[in-house]
Coordinates of C-alpha atoms and ligand atoms in Angstrom, one line a residue:
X1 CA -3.3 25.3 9.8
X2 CA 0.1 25.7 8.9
X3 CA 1.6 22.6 7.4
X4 CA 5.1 21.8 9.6
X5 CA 7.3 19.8 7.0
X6 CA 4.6 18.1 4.0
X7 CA 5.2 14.7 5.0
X8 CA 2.5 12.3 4.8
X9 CA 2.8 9.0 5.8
X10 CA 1.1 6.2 3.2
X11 CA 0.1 3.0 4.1
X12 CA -0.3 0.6 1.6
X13 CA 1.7 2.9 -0.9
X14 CA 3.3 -0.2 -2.3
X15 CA -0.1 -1.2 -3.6
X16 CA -2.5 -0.3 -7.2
X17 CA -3.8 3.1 -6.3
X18 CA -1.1 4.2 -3.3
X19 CA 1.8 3.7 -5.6
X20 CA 0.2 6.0 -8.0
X21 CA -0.4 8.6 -5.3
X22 CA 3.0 9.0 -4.4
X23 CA 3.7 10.3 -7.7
X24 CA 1.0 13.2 -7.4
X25 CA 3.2 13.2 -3.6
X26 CA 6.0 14.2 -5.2
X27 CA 4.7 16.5 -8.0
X28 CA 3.2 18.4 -5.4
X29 CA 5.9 19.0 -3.4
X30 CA 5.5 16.1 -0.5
X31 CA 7.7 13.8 1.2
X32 CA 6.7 10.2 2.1
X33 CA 6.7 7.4 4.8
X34 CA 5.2 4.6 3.5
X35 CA 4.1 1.3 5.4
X36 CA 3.6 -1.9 3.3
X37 CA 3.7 -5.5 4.1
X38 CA 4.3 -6.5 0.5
X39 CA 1.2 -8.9 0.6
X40 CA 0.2 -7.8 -2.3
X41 CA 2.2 -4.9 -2.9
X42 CA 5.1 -4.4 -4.8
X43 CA 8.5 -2.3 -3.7
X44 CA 9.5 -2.0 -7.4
X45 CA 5.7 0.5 -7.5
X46 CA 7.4 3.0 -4.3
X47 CA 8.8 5.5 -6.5
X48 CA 8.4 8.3 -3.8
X49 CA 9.6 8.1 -0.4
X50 CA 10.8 5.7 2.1
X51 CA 9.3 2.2 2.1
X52 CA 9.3 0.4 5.4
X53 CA 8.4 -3.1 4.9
X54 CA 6.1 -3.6 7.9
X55 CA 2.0 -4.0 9.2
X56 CA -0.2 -1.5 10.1
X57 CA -1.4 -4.0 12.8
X58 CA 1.9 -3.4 14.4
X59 CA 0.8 -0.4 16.8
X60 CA 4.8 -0.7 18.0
X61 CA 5.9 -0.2 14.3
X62 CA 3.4 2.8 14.3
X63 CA 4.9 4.5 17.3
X64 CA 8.5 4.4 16.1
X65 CA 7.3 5.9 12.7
X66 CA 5.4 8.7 14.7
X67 CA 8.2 9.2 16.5
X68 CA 11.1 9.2 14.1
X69 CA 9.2 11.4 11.7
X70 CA 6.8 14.8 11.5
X71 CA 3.8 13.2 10.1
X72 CA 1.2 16.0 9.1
X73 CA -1.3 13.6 7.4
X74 CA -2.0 9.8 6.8
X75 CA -3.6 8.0 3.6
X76 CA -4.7 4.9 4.5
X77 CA -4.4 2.9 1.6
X78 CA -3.3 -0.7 3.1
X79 CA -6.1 -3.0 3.0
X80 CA -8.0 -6.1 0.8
X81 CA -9.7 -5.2 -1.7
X82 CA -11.6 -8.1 -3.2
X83 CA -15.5 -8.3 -3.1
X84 CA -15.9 -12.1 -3.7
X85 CA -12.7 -12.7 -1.3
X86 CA -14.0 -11.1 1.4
X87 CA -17.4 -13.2 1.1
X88 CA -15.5 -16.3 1.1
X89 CA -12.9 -15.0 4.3
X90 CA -14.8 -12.3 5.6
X91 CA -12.0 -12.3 8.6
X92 CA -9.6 -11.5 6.5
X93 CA -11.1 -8.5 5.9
X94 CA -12.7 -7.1 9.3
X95 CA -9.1 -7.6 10.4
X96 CA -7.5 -6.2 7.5
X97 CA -9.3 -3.5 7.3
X98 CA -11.1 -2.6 10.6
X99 CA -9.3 -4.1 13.3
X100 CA -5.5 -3.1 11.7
X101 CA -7.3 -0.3 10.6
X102 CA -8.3 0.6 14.2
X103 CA -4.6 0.1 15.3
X104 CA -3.6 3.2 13.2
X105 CA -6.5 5.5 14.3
X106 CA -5.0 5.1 18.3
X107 CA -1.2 5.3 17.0
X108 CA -2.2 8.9 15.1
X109 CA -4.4 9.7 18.6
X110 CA -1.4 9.1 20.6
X111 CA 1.0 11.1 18.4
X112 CA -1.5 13.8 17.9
X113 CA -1.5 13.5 14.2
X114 CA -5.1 14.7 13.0
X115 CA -5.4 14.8 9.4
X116 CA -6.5 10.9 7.7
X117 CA -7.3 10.4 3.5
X118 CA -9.0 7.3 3.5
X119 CA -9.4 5.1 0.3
X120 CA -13.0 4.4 0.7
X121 CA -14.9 2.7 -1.8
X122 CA -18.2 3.1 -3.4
X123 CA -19.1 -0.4 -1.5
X124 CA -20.4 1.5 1.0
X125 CA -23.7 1.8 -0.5
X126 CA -24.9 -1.4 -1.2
X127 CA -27.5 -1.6 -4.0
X128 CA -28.0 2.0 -5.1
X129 CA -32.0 3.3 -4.5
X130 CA -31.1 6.1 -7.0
X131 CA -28.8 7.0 -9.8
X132 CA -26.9 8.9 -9.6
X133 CA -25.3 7.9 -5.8
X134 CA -24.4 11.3 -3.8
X135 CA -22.7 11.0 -0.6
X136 CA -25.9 11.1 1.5
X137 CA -27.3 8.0 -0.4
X138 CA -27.8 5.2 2.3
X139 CA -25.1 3.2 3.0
X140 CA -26.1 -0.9 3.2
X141 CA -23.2 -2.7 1.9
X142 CA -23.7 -6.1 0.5
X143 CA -20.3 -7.4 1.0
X144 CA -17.5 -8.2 4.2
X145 CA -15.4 -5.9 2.3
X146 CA -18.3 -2.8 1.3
X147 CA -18.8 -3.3 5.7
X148 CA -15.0 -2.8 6.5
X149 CA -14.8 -0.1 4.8
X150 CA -18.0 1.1 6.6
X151 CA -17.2 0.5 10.0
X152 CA -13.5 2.1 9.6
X153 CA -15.5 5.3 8.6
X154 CA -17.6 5.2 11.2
X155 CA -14.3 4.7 13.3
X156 CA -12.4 7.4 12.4
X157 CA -15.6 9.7 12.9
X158 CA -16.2 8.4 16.5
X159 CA -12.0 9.3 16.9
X160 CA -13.2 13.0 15.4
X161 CA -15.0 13.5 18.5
X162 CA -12.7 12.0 21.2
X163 CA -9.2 12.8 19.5
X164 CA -9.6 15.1 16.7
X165 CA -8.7 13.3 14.1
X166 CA -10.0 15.1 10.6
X167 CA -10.7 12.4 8.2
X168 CA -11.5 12.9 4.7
X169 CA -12.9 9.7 3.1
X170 CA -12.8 8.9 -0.8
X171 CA -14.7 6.6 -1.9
X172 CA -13.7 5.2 -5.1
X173 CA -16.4 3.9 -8.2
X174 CA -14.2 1.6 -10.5
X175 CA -10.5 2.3 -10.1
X176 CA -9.0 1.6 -14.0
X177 CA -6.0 3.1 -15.7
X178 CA -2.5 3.2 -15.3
X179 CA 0.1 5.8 -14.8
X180 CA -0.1 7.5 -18.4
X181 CA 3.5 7.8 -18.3
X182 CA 4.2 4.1 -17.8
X183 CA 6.4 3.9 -14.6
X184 CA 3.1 2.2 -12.8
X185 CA 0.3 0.1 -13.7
X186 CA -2.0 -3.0 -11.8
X187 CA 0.0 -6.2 -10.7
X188 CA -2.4 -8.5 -8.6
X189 CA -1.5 -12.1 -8.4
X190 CA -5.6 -12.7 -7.7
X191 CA -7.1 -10.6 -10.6
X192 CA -11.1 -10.5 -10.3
X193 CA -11.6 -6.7 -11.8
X194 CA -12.8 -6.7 -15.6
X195 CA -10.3 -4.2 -17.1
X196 CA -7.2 -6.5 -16.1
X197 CA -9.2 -9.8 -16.7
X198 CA -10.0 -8.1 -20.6
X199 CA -6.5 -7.3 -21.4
X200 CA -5.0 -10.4 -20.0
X201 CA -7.4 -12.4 -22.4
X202 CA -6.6 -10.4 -25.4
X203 CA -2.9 -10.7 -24.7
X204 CA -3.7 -14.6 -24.7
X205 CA -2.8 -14.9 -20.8
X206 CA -6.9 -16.3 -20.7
X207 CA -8.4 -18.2 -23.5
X208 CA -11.6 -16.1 -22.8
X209 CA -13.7 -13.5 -20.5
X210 CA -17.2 -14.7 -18.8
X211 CA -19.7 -11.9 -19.2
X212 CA -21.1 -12.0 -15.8
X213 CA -24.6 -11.2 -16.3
X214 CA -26.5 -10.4 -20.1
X215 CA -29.6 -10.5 -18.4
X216 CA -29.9 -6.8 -16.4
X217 CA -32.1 -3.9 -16.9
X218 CA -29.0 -2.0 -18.4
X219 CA -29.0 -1.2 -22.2
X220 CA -27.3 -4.0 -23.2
X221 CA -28.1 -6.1 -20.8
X222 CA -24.8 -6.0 -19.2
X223 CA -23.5 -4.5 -15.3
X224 CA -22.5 -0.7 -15.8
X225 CA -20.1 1.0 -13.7
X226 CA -18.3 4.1 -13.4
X227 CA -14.5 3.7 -14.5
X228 CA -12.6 6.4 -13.1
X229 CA -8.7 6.6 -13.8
X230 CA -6.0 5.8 -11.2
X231 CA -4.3 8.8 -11.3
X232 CA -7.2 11.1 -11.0
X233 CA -7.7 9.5 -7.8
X234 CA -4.3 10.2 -7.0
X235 CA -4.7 13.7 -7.7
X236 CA -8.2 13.9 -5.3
X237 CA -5.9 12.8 -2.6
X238 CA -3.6 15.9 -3.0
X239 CA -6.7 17.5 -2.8
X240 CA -8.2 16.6 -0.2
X241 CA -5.0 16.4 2.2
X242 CA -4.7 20.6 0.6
X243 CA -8.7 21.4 1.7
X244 CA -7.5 19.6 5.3
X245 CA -4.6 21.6 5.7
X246 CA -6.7 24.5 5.0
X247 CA -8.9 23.6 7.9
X248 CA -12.0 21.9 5.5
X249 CA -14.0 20.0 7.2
X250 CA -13.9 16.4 7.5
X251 CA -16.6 14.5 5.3
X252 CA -16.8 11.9 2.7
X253 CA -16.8 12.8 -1.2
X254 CA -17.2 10.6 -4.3
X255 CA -15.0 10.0 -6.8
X256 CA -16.1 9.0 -10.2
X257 CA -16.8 10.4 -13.4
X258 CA -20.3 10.4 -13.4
X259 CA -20.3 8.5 -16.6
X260 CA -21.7 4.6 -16.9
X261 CA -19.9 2.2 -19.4
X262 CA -21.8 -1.4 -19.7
X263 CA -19.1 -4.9 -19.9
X264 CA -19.9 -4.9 -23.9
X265 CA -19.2 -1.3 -23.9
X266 CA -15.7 -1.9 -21.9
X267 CA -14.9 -5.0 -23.8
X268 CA -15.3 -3.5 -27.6
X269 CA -13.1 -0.1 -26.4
X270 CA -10.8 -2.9 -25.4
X271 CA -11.5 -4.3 -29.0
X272 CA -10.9 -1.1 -30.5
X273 CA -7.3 -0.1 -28.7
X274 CA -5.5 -2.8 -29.3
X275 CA -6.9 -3.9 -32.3
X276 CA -7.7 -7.1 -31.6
X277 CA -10.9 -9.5 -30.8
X278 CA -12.0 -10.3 -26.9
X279 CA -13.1 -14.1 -26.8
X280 CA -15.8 -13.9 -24.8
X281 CA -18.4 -16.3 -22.9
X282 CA -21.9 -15.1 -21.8
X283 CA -22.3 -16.6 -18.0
X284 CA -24.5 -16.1 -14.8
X285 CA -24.9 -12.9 -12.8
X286 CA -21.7 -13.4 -10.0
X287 CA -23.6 -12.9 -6.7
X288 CA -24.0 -9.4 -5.0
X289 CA -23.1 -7.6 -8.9
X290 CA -25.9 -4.5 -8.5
X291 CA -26.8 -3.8 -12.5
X292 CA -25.8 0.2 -12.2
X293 CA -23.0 1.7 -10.2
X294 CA -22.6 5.7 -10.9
X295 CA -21.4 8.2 -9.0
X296 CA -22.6 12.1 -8.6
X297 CA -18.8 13.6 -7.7
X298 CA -20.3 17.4 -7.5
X299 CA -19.0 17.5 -3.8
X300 CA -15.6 16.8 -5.0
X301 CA -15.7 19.0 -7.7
X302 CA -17.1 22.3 -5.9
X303 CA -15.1 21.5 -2.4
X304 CA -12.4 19.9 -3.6
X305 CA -11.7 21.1 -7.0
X306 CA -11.3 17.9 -8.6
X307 CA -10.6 17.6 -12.2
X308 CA -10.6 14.1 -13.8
X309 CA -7.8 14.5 -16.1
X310 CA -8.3 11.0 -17.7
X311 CA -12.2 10.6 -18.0
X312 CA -12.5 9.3 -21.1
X313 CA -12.9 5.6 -20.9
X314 CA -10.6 4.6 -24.3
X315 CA -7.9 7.4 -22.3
X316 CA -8.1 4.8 -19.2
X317 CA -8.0 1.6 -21.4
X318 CA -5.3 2.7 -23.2
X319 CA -3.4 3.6 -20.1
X320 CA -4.0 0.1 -18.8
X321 CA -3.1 -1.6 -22.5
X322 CA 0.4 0.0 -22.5
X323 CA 1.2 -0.5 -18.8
X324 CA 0.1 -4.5 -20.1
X325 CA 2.2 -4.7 -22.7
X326 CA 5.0 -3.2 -21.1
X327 CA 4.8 -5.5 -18.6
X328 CA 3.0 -9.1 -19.1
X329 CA 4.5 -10.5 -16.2
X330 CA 4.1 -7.1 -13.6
X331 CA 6.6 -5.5 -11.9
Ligands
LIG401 C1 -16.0 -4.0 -6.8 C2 -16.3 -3.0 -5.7 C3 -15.2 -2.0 -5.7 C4 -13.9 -2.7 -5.4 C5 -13.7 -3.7 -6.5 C6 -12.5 -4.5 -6.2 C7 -18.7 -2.9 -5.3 C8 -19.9 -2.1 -5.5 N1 -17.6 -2.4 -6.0 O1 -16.2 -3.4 -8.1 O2 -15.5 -1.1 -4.6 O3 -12.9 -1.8 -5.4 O4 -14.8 -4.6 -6.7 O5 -12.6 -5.8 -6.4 O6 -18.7 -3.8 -4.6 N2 -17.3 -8.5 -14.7 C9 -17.5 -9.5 -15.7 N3 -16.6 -10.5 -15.9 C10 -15.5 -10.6 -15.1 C11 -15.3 -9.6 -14.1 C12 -16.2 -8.6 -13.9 O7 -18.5 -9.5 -16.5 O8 -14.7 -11.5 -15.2 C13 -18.3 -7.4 -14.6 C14 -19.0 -7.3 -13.2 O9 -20.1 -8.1 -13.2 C15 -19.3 -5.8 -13.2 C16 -18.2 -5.2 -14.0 O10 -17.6 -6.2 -14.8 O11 -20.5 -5.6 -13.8 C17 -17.1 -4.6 -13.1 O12 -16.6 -5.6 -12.2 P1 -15.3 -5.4 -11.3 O13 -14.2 -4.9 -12.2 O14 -15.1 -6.7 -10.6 O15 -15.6 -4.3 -10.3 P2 -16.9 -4.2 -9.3 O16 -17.4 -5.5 -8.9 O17 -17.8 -3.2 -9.9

């Protein structure tokens, strides 16, 4: 397929992980139209492109875009992203996520736009059955948000066979990091993720960090995930939008770095870049935490190519220490 101009429309490109993608937009060679509604977003974080402030809900908003603009691909970005939130407002999130999310997939059928990078997440799967999870592990989320996610995959595959729209979906393990050259970094107002939550107590923004959980059947006792860096996602969406172009076929690939770090393990790195003690407070398991989360991204490294760049976890802290320090009070 031969590419008509290399513009990509982003939605939520104002956000943690869209902001950063417009960067790896513009290194390789991309122009941008991206959709925000600043709900959590930032416009400071569009570095790339044209912002226009708007809802992807807004299927009228959608058709002027479509029509003011060659759009060759879309990566949906826009959507909530907090597990516990979405237990506690699970509408927020179906409509969010699914029922906005559906209002894009008919705007790109009716402008004939085919090629969709979704941020996916490894919420999909639920409590993992093995270790480590491949893309054919089952999918049973355990959360409003992990099922959003789901059922906008499952949408944009049903739209592959009546529209022929490709979609590529990434799902994410642990998104951490910042942009290593400091022009980007995480600025939620509602900060649940342990990275953030670890550098805000050791810049004294939190007296201390609850452990949730010393009681698993990890090493330390502690949840394990797989941290993968921000901008190694980014690059994976260059990638992917690249093997669509190229006529790949649609599918889902993980992206992780196939490495586990426990909370103790993440906390003393923390301890170690910056120098300084974590006050910390052993607590109860949060609800719907599986003990392991790691990711097998072989599909995204023979298909796609993908490199992580930044794999090593005191690499992503570090990113993430500067971007903190740089900024204590975001954007
Ligand atoms: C989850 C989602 C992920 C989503 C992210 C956004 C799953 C499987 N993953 O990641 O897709 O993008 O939320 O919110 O649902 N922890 C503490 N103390 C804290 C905070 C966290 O001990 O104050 C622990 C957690 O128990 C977990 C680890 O730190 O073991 C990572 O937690 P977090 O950063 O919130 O990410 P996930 O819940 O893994």
């Amino acid at each position: 397929m031969t590419l008509k101009n290399k513009t990509a429309l982003v939605t939520g490109g104002a956000g943690y992980i869209g902001s950063h993608c417009l960067l790896s937009l513009k290194e390789a060679g991309w122009d941008a139209v991206v959709i925000d509604n600043l709900s959590t977003g930032h416009k400071e974080a569009v570095l790339h492109g044209e912002l226009i402030v708007g809802d992807i809900g807004d299927g009228g908003l959608l058709d002027e875009i479509f029509t003011t603009n060659t759009i060759d691909a879309v990566l949906h970005f826009a959507a909530s992203v907090y597990v516990g939130e979405s237990v506690r407002d699970p509408a927020k999130y179906y409509r969010n996520n699914t029922v906005n999310g559906l209002t894009l997939l008919e705007a790109m059928a009716r402008h004939d736009v085919k090629n969709l990078v979704f941020s996916s997440t490894c919420a999909v799967y639920g409590v993992p059955e093995r270790i480590p999870i491949d893309e054919d592990h089952p999918k049973n989320p355990i959360s409003p948000y992990g099922y959003s996610k789901m059922v906008f995959e499952r949408m944009a595959t049903d739209f592959s066979r009546s529209s022929g729209i490709r979609p590529v979906f990434l799902r994410y393990f642990n998104a951490t990091g910042a942009d290593p050259e400091g022009r980007l970094g995480k600025d939620c107002e509602q900060e649940e993720q342990l990275v953030p939550l670890v550098l805000q107590t050791v810049l004294g923004k939190r007296d201390s960090l609850t452990i949730f959980g010393s009681d698993y059947p990890t090493a330390d006792g502690t949840g394990v995930r797989d941290y993968v860096h921000v901008s190694d996602l980014a690059s994976a969406h260059i990638l992917a939008l690249e093997y669509l172009a190229n006529g790949g076929e649609p599918g889902a690939f993980n992206l992780g770095n196939g490495a586990g770090h426990s909370v103790r393990e993440l906390i003393k790195t923390v301890e170690e870049v910056c120098g300084k003690p974590v006050n910390t407070i052993d607590g109860p398991r949060r609800e719907g935490d599986p003990a392991t989360l790691i990711g097998s991204s072989e599909k995204a490294f023979k298909t796609l190519g993908w490199s992580p760049k930044y794999a090593d976890l005191k690499t992503i802290v570090e990113t993430s220490y500067r971007w903190s320090l740089a900024h204590p009070n975001g954007y």
